[in-house]
PDB file of C-alpha atoms in Angstrom:
ATOM      1  CA  UNK A   3     -65.143 -40.357  78.115  1.00 63.00           C
ATOM      2  CA  UNK A   4     -62.404 -42.746  79.281  1.00 84.00           C
ATOM      3  CA  UNK A   5     -60.165 -41.842  76.341  1.00 92.00           C
ATOM      4  CA  UNK A   6     -60.708 -38.209  75.289  1.00 92.00           C
ATOM      5  CA  UNK A   7     -58.579 -38.763  72.170  1.00 91.00           C
ATOM      6  CA  UNK A   8     -61.470 -40.792  70.760  1.00 92.00           C
ATOM      7  CA  UNK A   9     -63.389 -37.536  70.469  1.00 95.00           C
ATOM      8  CA  UNK A  10     -63.128 -35.925  67.050  1.00 97.00           C
ATOM      9  CA  UNK A  11     -61.942 -32.345  66.835  1.00 98.00           C
ATOM     10  CA  UNK A  12     -64.845 -29.891  66.790  1.00 98.00           C
ATOM     11  CA  UNK A  13     -65.049 -26.090  66.701  1.00 98.00           C
ATOM     12  CA  UNK A  14     -66.246 -26.259  70.304  1.00 98.00           C
ATOM     13  CA  UNK A  15     -63.546 -28.464  71.869  1.00 98.00           C
ATOM     14  CA  UNK A  16     -60.270 -27.300  70.322  1.00 98.00           C
ATOM     15  CA  UNK A  17     -57.888 -24.372  70.155  1.00 98.00           C
ATOM     16  CA  UNK A  18     -54.823 -23.788  67.984  1.00 98.00           C
ATOM     17  CA  UNK A  19     -51.324 -22.401  68.423  1.00 98.00           C
ATOM     18  CA  UNK A  20     -48.915 -21.298  65.695  1.00 98.00           C
ATOM     19  CA  UNK A  21     -45.331 -21.496  66.939  1.00 98.00           C
ATOM     20  CA  UNK A  22     -42.503 -19.560  65.275  1.00 98.00           C
ATOM     21  CA  UNK A  23     -43.870 -19.453  61.738  1.00 98.00           C
ATOM     22  CA  UNK A  24     -41.118 -16.983  60.859  1.00 98.00           C
ATOM     23  CA  UNK A  25     -38.824 -16.667  57.821  1.00 96.00           C
ATOM     24  CA  UNK A  26     -35.488 -17.437  59.484  1.00 96.00           C
ATOM     25  CA  UNK A  27     -36.998 -20.564  61.009  1.00 97.00           C
ATOM     26  CA  UNK A  28     -38.418 -21.540  57.623  1.00 97.00           C
ATOM     27  CA  UNK A  29     -35.007 -21.071  55.981  1.00 97.00           C
ATOM     28  CA  UNK A  30     -33.757 -24.041  57.993  1.00 97.00           C
ATOM     29  CA  UNK A  31     -36.609 -26.366  57.065  1.00 98.00           C
ATOM     30  CA  UNK A  32     -35.524 -29.286  54.914  1.00 98.00           C
ATOM     31  CA  UNK A  33     -38.239 -31.811  55.734  1.00 98.00           C
ATOM     32  CA  UNK A  34     -40.675 -30.594  53.048  1.00 98.00           C
ATOM     33  CA  UNK A  35     -41.024 -27.952  50.369  1.00 98.00           C
ATOM     34  CA  UNK A  36     -41.121 -24.609  52.153  1.00 98.00           C
ATOM     35  CA  UNK A  37     -43.675 -23.018  49.854  1.00 97.00           C
ATOM     36  CA  UNK A  38     -45.967 -26.006  50.394  1.00 98.00           C
ATOM     37  CA  UNK A  39     -45.387 -25.659  54.118  1.00 98.00           C
ATOM     38  CA  UNK A  40     -46.393 -21.989  54.061  1.00 98.00           C
ATOM     39  CA  UNK A  41     -49.449 -22.815  51.964  1.00 98.00           C
ATOM     40  CA  UNK A  42     -50.540 -25.389  54.538  1.00 98.00           C
ATOM     41  CA  UNK A  43     -49.971 -23.046  57.469  1.00 98.00           C
ATOM     42  CA  UNK A  44     -52.070 -20.301  55.885  1.00 98.00           C
ATOM     43  CA  UNK A  45     -54.791 -22.773  54.882  1.00 98.00           C
ATOM     44  CA  UNK A  46     -54.924 -24.041  58.460  1.00 98.00           C
ATOM     45  CA  UNK A  47     -55.103 -20.478  59.785  1.00 98.00           C
ATOM     46  CA  UNK A  48     -58.009 -19.664  57.480  1.00 98.00           C
ATOM     47  CA  UNK A  49     -59.769 -22.793  58.712  1.00 98.00           C
ATOM     48  CA  UNK A  50     -59.312 -21.674  62.311  1.00 98.00           C
ATOM     49  CA  UNK A  51     -60.824 -18.311  61.451  1.00 98.00           C
ATOM     50  CA  UNK A  52     -63.843 -19.776  59.686  1.00 98.00           C
ATOM     51  CA  UNK A  53     -64.662 -21.990  62.648  1.00 98.00           C
ATOM     52  CA  UNK A  54     -63.874 -19.324  65.265  1.00 98.00           C
ATOM     53  CA  UNK A  55     -61.175 -21.473  66.844  1.00 98.00           C
ATOM     54  CA  UNK A  56     -59.355 -19.669  69.676  1.00 98.00           C
ATOM     55  CA  UNK A  57     -55.935 -18.932  68.201  1.00 98.00           C
ATOM     56  CA  UNK A  58     -52.545 -18.159  69.715  1.00 98.00           C
ATOM     57  CA  UNK A  59     -49.603 -16.918  67.644  1.00 98.00           C
ATOM     58  CA  UNK A  60     -46.200 -16.944  69.315  1.00 98.00           C
ATOM     59  CA  UNK A  61     -42.783 -15.941  67.993  1.00 98.00           C
ATOM     60  CA  UNK A  62     -39.177 -16.194  69.159  1.00 97.00           C
ATOM     61  CA  UNK A  63     -36.444 -13.539  68.949  1.00 96.00           C
ATOM     62  CA  UNK A  64     -38.241 -11.744  66.122  1.00 96.00           C
ATOM     63  CA  UNK A  65     -36.011  -8.707  65.682  1.00 94.00           C
ATOM     64  CA  UNK A  66     -32.691 -10.300  66.620  1.00 94.00           C
ATOM     65  CA  UNK A  67     -32.896 -13.504  64.602  1.00 92.00           C
ATOM     66  CA  UNK A  68     -36.123 -15.033  63.328  1.00 96.00           C
ATOM     67  CA  UNK A  69     -37.913 -12.206  61.513  1.00 96.00           C
ATOM     68  CA  UNK A  70     -41.605 -11.344  61.569  1.00 96.00           C
ATOM     69  CA  UNK A  71     -44.351 -13.940  61.152  1.00 97.00           C
ATOM     70  CA  UNK A  72     -45.530 -14.566  57.612  1.00 97.00           C
ATOM     71  CA  UNK A  73     -47.698 -11.605  56.601  1.00 97.00           C
ATOM     72  CA  UNK A  74     -50.145 -14.051  55.015  1.00 98.00           C
ATOM     73  CA  UNK A  75     -50.607 -15.683  58.432  1.00 98.00           C
ATOM     74  CA  UNK A  76     -50.974 -12.408  60.327  1.00 98.00           C
ATOM     75  CA  UNK A  77     -53.453 -11.029  57.794  1.00 98.00           C
ATOM     76  CA  UNK A  78     -55.826 -13.915  58.518  1.00 98.00           C
ATOM     77  CA  UNK A  79     -56.188 -12.462  62.020  1.00 98.00           C
ATOM     78  CA  UNK A  80     -56.101  -8.647  61.611  1.00 97.00           C
ATOM     79  CA  UNK A  81     -54.882  -6.828  64.700  1.00 95.00           C
ATOM     80  CA  UNK A  82     -54.202  -9.996  66.666  1.00 97.00           C
ATOM     81  CA  UNK A  83     -51.521  -9.759  69.335  1.00 97.00           C
ATOM     82  CA  UNK A  84     -48.404 -11.870  68.791  1.00 98.00           C
ATOM     83  CA  UNK A  85     -46.770 -13.366  71.877  1.00 98.00           C
ATOM     84  CA  UNK A  86     -42.992 -12.845  71.709  1.00 98.00           C
ATOM     85  CA  UNK A  87     -40.573 -15.121  73.589  1.00 97.00           C
ATOM     86  CA  UNK A  88     -36.899 -15.739  74.230  1.00 97.00           C
ATOM     87  CA  UNK A  89     -37.244 -19.439  75.069  1.00 97.00           C
ATOM     88  CA  UNK A  90     -37.259 -22.096  72.374  1.00 97.00           C
ATOM     89  CA  UNK A  91     -39.994 -23.786  74.405  1.00 98.00           C
ATOM     90  CA  UNK A  92     -43.256 -21.815  74.256  1.00 98.00           C
ATOM     91  CA  UNK A  93     -44.366 -23.447  77.496  1.00 98.00           C
ATOM     92  CA  UNK A  94     -41.629 -21.515  79.319  1.00 98.00           C
ATOM     93  CA  UNK A  95     -43.389 -18.205  78.622  1.00 98.00           C
ATOM     94  CA  UNK A  96     -46.191 -17.332  81.021  1.00 98.00           C
ATOM     95  CA  UNK A  97     -48.081 -15.334  78.385  1.00 98.00           C
ATOM     96  CA  UNK A  98     -48.448 -18.490  76.295  1.00 98.00           C
ATOM     97  CA  UNK A  99     -49.640 -20.552  79.261  1.00 98.00           C
ATOM     98  CA  UNK A 100     -52.148 -17.862  80.167  1.00 98.00           C
ATOM     99  CA  UNK A 101     -53.463 -17.615  76.600  1.00 98.00           C
ATOM    100  CA  UNK A 102     -54.019 -21.369  76.389  1.00 98.00           C
ATOM    101  CA  UNK A 103     -55.657 -21.515  79.810  1.00 98.00           C
ATOM    102  CA  UNK A 104     -57.984 -18.604  78.987  1.00 98.00           C
ATOM    103  CA  UNK A 105     -59.418 -20.559  76.058  1.00 98.00           C
ATOM    104  CA  UNK A 106     -60.548 -23.355  78.418  1.00 97.00           C
ATOM    105  CA  UNK A 107     -60.041 -26.104  75.836  1.00 98.00           C
ATOM    106  CA  UNK A 108     -57.754 -29.092  76.398  1.00 98.00           C
ATOM    107  CA  UNK A 109     -57.377 -30.123  72.744  1.00 98.00           C
ATOM    108  CA  UNK A 110     -54.553 -28.010  71.293  1.00 98.00           C
ATOM    109  CA  UNK A 111     -53.803 -28.123  67.563  1.00 99.00           C
ATOM    110  CA  UNK A 112     -50.146 -27.211  66.942  1.00 99.00           C
ATOM    111  CA  UNK A 113     -48.394 -25.874  63.831  1.00 98.00           C
ATOM    112  CA  UNK A 114     -44.802 -24.802  64.308  1.00 98.00           C
ATOM    113  CA  UNK A 115     -41.134 -24.651  63.433  1.00 98.00           C
ATOM    114  CA  UNK A 116     -39.005 -26.587  64.090  1.00 98.00           C
ATOM    115  CA  UNK A 117     -40.659 -29.921  64.781  1.00 98.00           C
ATOM    116  CA  UNK A 118     -37.691 -31.365  66.668  1.00 98.00           C
ATOM    117  CA  UNK A 119     -37.184 -28.330  68.919  1.00 98.00           C
ATOM    118  CA  UNK A 120     -39.991 -25.846  69.501  1.00 98.00           C
ATOM    119  CA  UNK A 121     -42.848 -28.236  68.720  1.00 98.00           C
ATOM    120  CA  UNK A 122     -41.352 -31.153  70.605  1.00 98.00           C
ATOM    121  CA  UNK A 123     -40.564 -29.317  73.844  1.00 98.00           C
ATOM    122  CA  UNK A 124     -43.880 -27.470  73.877  1.00 98.00           C
ATOM    123  CA  UNK A 125     -45.865 -30.650  73.280  1.00 98.00           C
ATOM    124  CA  UNK A 126     -44.142 -32.670  75.981  1.00 98.00           C
ATOM    125  CA  UNK A 127     -44.369 -29.905  78.581  1.00 98.00           C
ATOM    126  CA  UNK A 128     -47.950 -28.897  77.767  1.00 98.00           C
ATOM    127  CA  UNK A 129     -49.033 -32.518  78.222  1.00 98.00           C
ATOM    128  CA  UNK A 130     -46.951 -33.154  81.340  1.00 98.00           C
ATOM    129  CA  UNK A 131     -47.504 -29.852  83.139  1.00 98.00           C
ATOM    130  CA  UNK A 132     -50.767 -28.562  81.681  1.00 98.00           C
ATOM    131  CA  UNK A 133     -52.731 -31.734  81.019  1.00 97.00           C
ATOM    132  CA  UNK A 134     -53.378 -30.727  77.405  1.00 98.00           C
ATOM    133  CA  UNK A 135     -54.029 -33.070  74.483  1.00 98.00           C
ATOM    134  CA  UNK A 136     -51.721 -32.164  71.603  1.00 98.00           C
ATOM    135  CA  UNK A 137     -52.697 -32.605  67.954  1.00 98.00           C
ATOM    136  CA  UNK A 138     -49.525 -31.999  65.932  1.00 98.00           C
ATOM    137  CA  UNK A 139     -50.135 -30.859  62.346  1.00 98.00           C
ATOM    138  CA  UNK A 140     -47.327 -32.711  60.596  1.00 98.00           C
ATOM    139  CA  UNK A 141     -47.617 -31.001  57.213  1.00 98.00           C
ATOM    140  CA  UNK A 142     -47.924 -27.511  58.712  1.00 98.00           C
ATOM    141  CA  UNK A 143     -44.745 -28.031  60.730  1.00 98.00           C
ATOM    142  CA  UNK A 144     -41.176 -28.527  59.546  1.00 98.00           C
ATOM    143  CA  UNK A 145     -37.791 -29.771  60.727  1.00 98.00           C
ATOM    144  CA  UNK A 146     -34.194 -29.182  59.720  1.00 98.00           C
ATOM    145  CA  UNK A 147     -34.144 -32.531  57.915  1.00 98.00           C
ATOM    146  CA  UNK A 148     -36.685 -35.211  57.066  1.00 98.00           C
ATOM    147  CA  UNK A 149     -35.103 -37.409  59.733  1.00 98.00           C
ATOM    148  CA  UNK A 150     -35.301 -34.614  62.316  1.00 98.00           C
ATOM    149  CA  UNK A 151     -38.993 -34.084  61.575  1.00 98.00           C
ATOM    150  CA  UNK A 152     -39.886 -37.772  61.384  1.00 98.00           C
ATOM    151  CA  UNK A 153     -38.081 -38.839  64.541  1.00 98.00           C
ATOM    152  CA  UNK A 154     -39.459 -35.871  66.472  1.00 98.00           C
ATOM    153  CA  UNK A 155     -42.960 -36.884  65.347  1.00 98.00           C
ATOM    154  CA  UNK A 156     -42.258 -40.463  66.456  1.00 98.00           C
ATOM    155  CA  UNK A 157     -41.005 -39.300  69.850  1.00 98.00           C
ATOM    156  CA  UNK A 158     -44.092 -37.158  70.380  1.00 98.00           C
ATOM    157  CA  UNK A 159     -46.445 -39.916  69.225  1.00 98.00           C
ATOM    158  CA  UNK A 160     -44.844 -42.315  71.713  1.00 98.00           C
ATOM    159  CA  UNK A 161     -45.500 -39.714  74.407  1.00 98.00           C
ATOM    160  CA  UNK A 162     -49.172 -39.424  73.431  1.00 98.00           C
ATOM    161  CA  UNK A 163     -49.304 -36.676  70.813  1.00 98.00           C
ATOM    162  CA  UNK A 164     -51.895 -37.221  68.062  1.00 98.00           C
ATOM    163  CA  UNK A 165     -50.476 -36.700  64.531  1.00 98.00           C
ATOM    164  CA  UNK A 166     -52.777 -34.946  62.052  1.00 98.00           C
ATOM    165  CA  UNK A 167     -52.570 -33.059  58.761  1.00 98.00           C
ATOM    166  CA  UNK A 168     -53.945 -29.601  58.056  1.00 98.00           C
ATOM    167  CA  UNK A 169     -56.664 -30.725  55.667  1.00 98.00           C
ATOM    168  CA  UNK A 170     -57.697 -33.461  58.081  1.00 98.00           C
ATOM    169  CA  UNK A 171     -58.223 -30.785  60.741  1.00 98.00           C
ATOM    170  CA  UNK A 172     -60.184 -28.580  58.326  1.00 98.00           C
ATOM    171  CA  UNK A 173     -62.565 -31.367  57.337  1.00 98.00           C
ATOM    172  CA  UNK A 174     -62.873 -32.715  60.871  1.00 98.00           C
ATOM    173  CA  UNK A 175     -64.046 -29.287  61.991  1.00 98.00           C
ATOM    174  CA  UNK A 176     -66.532 -29.175  59.077  1.00 98.00           C
ATOM    175  CA  UNK A 177     -67.640 -32.807  59.556  1.00 98.00           C
ATOM    176  CA  UNK A 178     -70.878 -32.492  57.591  1.00 98.00           C
ATOM    177  CA  UNK A 179     -71.411 -30.685  54.286  1.00 97.00           C
ATOM    178  CA  UNK A 180     -74.904 -29.849  55.557  1.00 98.00           C
ATOM    179  CA  UNK A 181     -73.275 -27.303  57.884  1.00 97.00           C
ATOM    180  CA  UNK A 182     -74.009 -24.502  55.452  1.00 97.00           C
ATOM    181  CA  UNK A 183     -72.749 -21.659  57.639  1.00 98.00           C
ATOM    182  CA  UNK A 184     -69.158 -22.785  57.067  1.00 98.00           C
ATOM    183  CA  UNK A 185     -69.571 -24.652  53.754  1.00 97.00           C
ATOM    184  CA  UNK A 186     -68.635 -21.802  51.410  1.00 96.00           C
ATOM    185  CA  UNK A 187     -65.652 -20.781  53.492  1.00 97.00           C
ATOM    186  CA  UNK A 188     -64.305 -24.327  53.596  1.00 98.00           C
ATOM    187  CA  UNK A 189     -64.736 -24.721  49.850  1.00 97.00           C
ATOM    188  CA  UNK A 190     -62.879 -21.443  49.282  1.00 96.00           C
ATOM    189  CA  UNK A 191     -59.953 -22.749  51.358  1.00 98.00           C
ATOM    190  CA  UNK A 192     -59.975 -26.039  49.455  1.00 97.00           C
ATOM    191  CA  UNK A 193     -59.898 -24.269  46.098  1.00 96.00           C
ATOM    192  CA  UNK A 194     -56.964 -22.073  47.067  1.00 96.00           C
ATOM    193  CA  UNK A 195     -54.858 -24.330  49.281  1.00 97.00           C
ATOM    194  CA  UNK A 196     -55.729 -28.000  48.660  1.00 96.00           C
ATOM    195  CA  UNK A 197     -53.774 -28.673  45.494  1.00 95.00           C
ATOM    196  CA  UNK A 198     -55.296 -31.322  43.232  1.00 95.00           C
ATOM    197  CA  UNK A 199     -58.375 -31.564  45.462  1.00 94.00           C
ATOM    198  CA  UNK A 200     -58.973 -27.854  44.972  1.00 94.00           C
ATOM    199  CA  UNK A 201     -58.410 -28.135  41.226  1.00 95.00           C
ATOM    200  CA  UNK A 202     -61.019 -30.878  41.146  1.00 95.00           C
ATOM    201  CA  UNK A 203     -63.516 -28.695  42.975  1.00 95.00           C
ATOM    202  CA  UNK A 204     -62.909 -25.856  40.499  1.00 93.00           C
ATOM    203  CA  UNK A 205     -63.427 -28.306  37.638  1.00 93.00           C
ATOM    204  CA  UNK A 206     -66.654 -29.672  39.095  1.00 93.00           C
ATOM    205  CA  UNK A 207     -68.062 -26.217  39.786  1.00 91.00           C
ATOM    206  CA  UNK A 208     -67.347 -24.838  36.317  1.00 92.00           C
ATOM    207  CA  UNK A 209     -67.691 -27.851  34.030  1.00 93.00           C
ATOM    208  CA  UNK A 210     -70.412 -29.835  35.807  1.00 92.00           C
ATOM    209  CA  UNK A 211     -72.386 -27.176  37.661  1.00 91.00           C
ATOM    210  CA  UNK A 212     -71.630 -24.417  35.120  1.00 93.00           C
ATOM    211  CA  UNK A 213     -70.527 -21.897  37.735  1.00 91.00           C
ATOM    212  CA  UNK A 214     -68.508 -18.877  36.698  1.00 90.00           C
ATOM    213  CA  UNK A 215     -64.743 -19.248  36.624  1.00 91.00           C
ATOM    214  CA  UNK A 216     -62.949 -18.341  39.859  1.00 90.00           C
ATOM    215  CA  UNK A 217     -61.086 -15.321  38.504  1.00 92.00           C
ATOM    216  CA  UNK A 218     -61.041 -11.702  39.631  1.00 91.00           C
ATOM    217  CA  UNK A 219     -61.905 -10.524  36.110  1.00 94.00           C
ATOM    218  CA  UNK A 220     -63.509 -12.264  33.106  1.00 90.00           C
ATOM    219  CA  UNK A 221     -61.277 -13.780  30.422  1.00 92.00           C
ATOM    220  CA  UNK A 222     -62.710 -14.307  26.956  1.00 92.00           C
ATOM    221  CA  UNK A 223     -61.529 -17.406  25.103  1.00 92.00           C
ATOM    222  CA  UNK A 224     -61.019 -17.052  21.350  1.00 93.00           C
ATOM    223  CA  UNK A 225     -62.135 -20.153  19.426  1.00 94.00           C
ATOM    224  CA  UNK A 226     -59.689 -22.301  17.516  1.00 96.00           C
ATOM    225  CA  UNK A 227     -58.829 -21.239  13.936  1.00 96.00           C
ATOM    226  CA  UNK A 228     -57.225 -23.911  11.722  1.00 96.00           C
ATOM    227  CA  UNK A 229     -54.013 -22.687  10.118  1.00 96.00           C
ATOM    228  CA  UNK A 230     -54.089 -22.315   6.342  1.00 92.00           C
TER     229      UNK A 230
END
């Protein structure tokens, strides 16, 4: 294909990297609500697991500054090795280059902190030196201000990075609701992480299709009693 970016993301052609999703890095994020950011990161990670997407997790200065990766992220991939670095630019660490190369996929989905530093330098270098296509997940990445995030996204887009959102990636990987092997897993992610969309799915399942409520234990509802 003359323009490989015209290809949609599929479970067979893409890999994903999580860059510095660590608490001290998140403390500095001002471009979006940090709890929403964490929700999106974990939702994206669960999507990667469902579709068996080759996944790299890399961290910077964990014990001296940034803290450990979110436990919710690590628990999606039990026992997975985390690639520690000193450089702000993941591309400067040979372990990261080797991990990406071993996956043999040129489309790299990126979720990281901060957009204007670690994401930006990695994206530019991975494209220039590695020939990768970068798909930057804007709402699973954060910057130190809205301007920092937005202008970093603009700079990367001008350089050829493709901007995406986490739910866009999830549904692009699913593509067809007839793909029943991943259907239930995707719906579970939507219910838990997709906000109003997930609430709507819960409503449709219980009120229209009469499915059981999505609770760990049953909850009896007492009928209304008019006050006397």
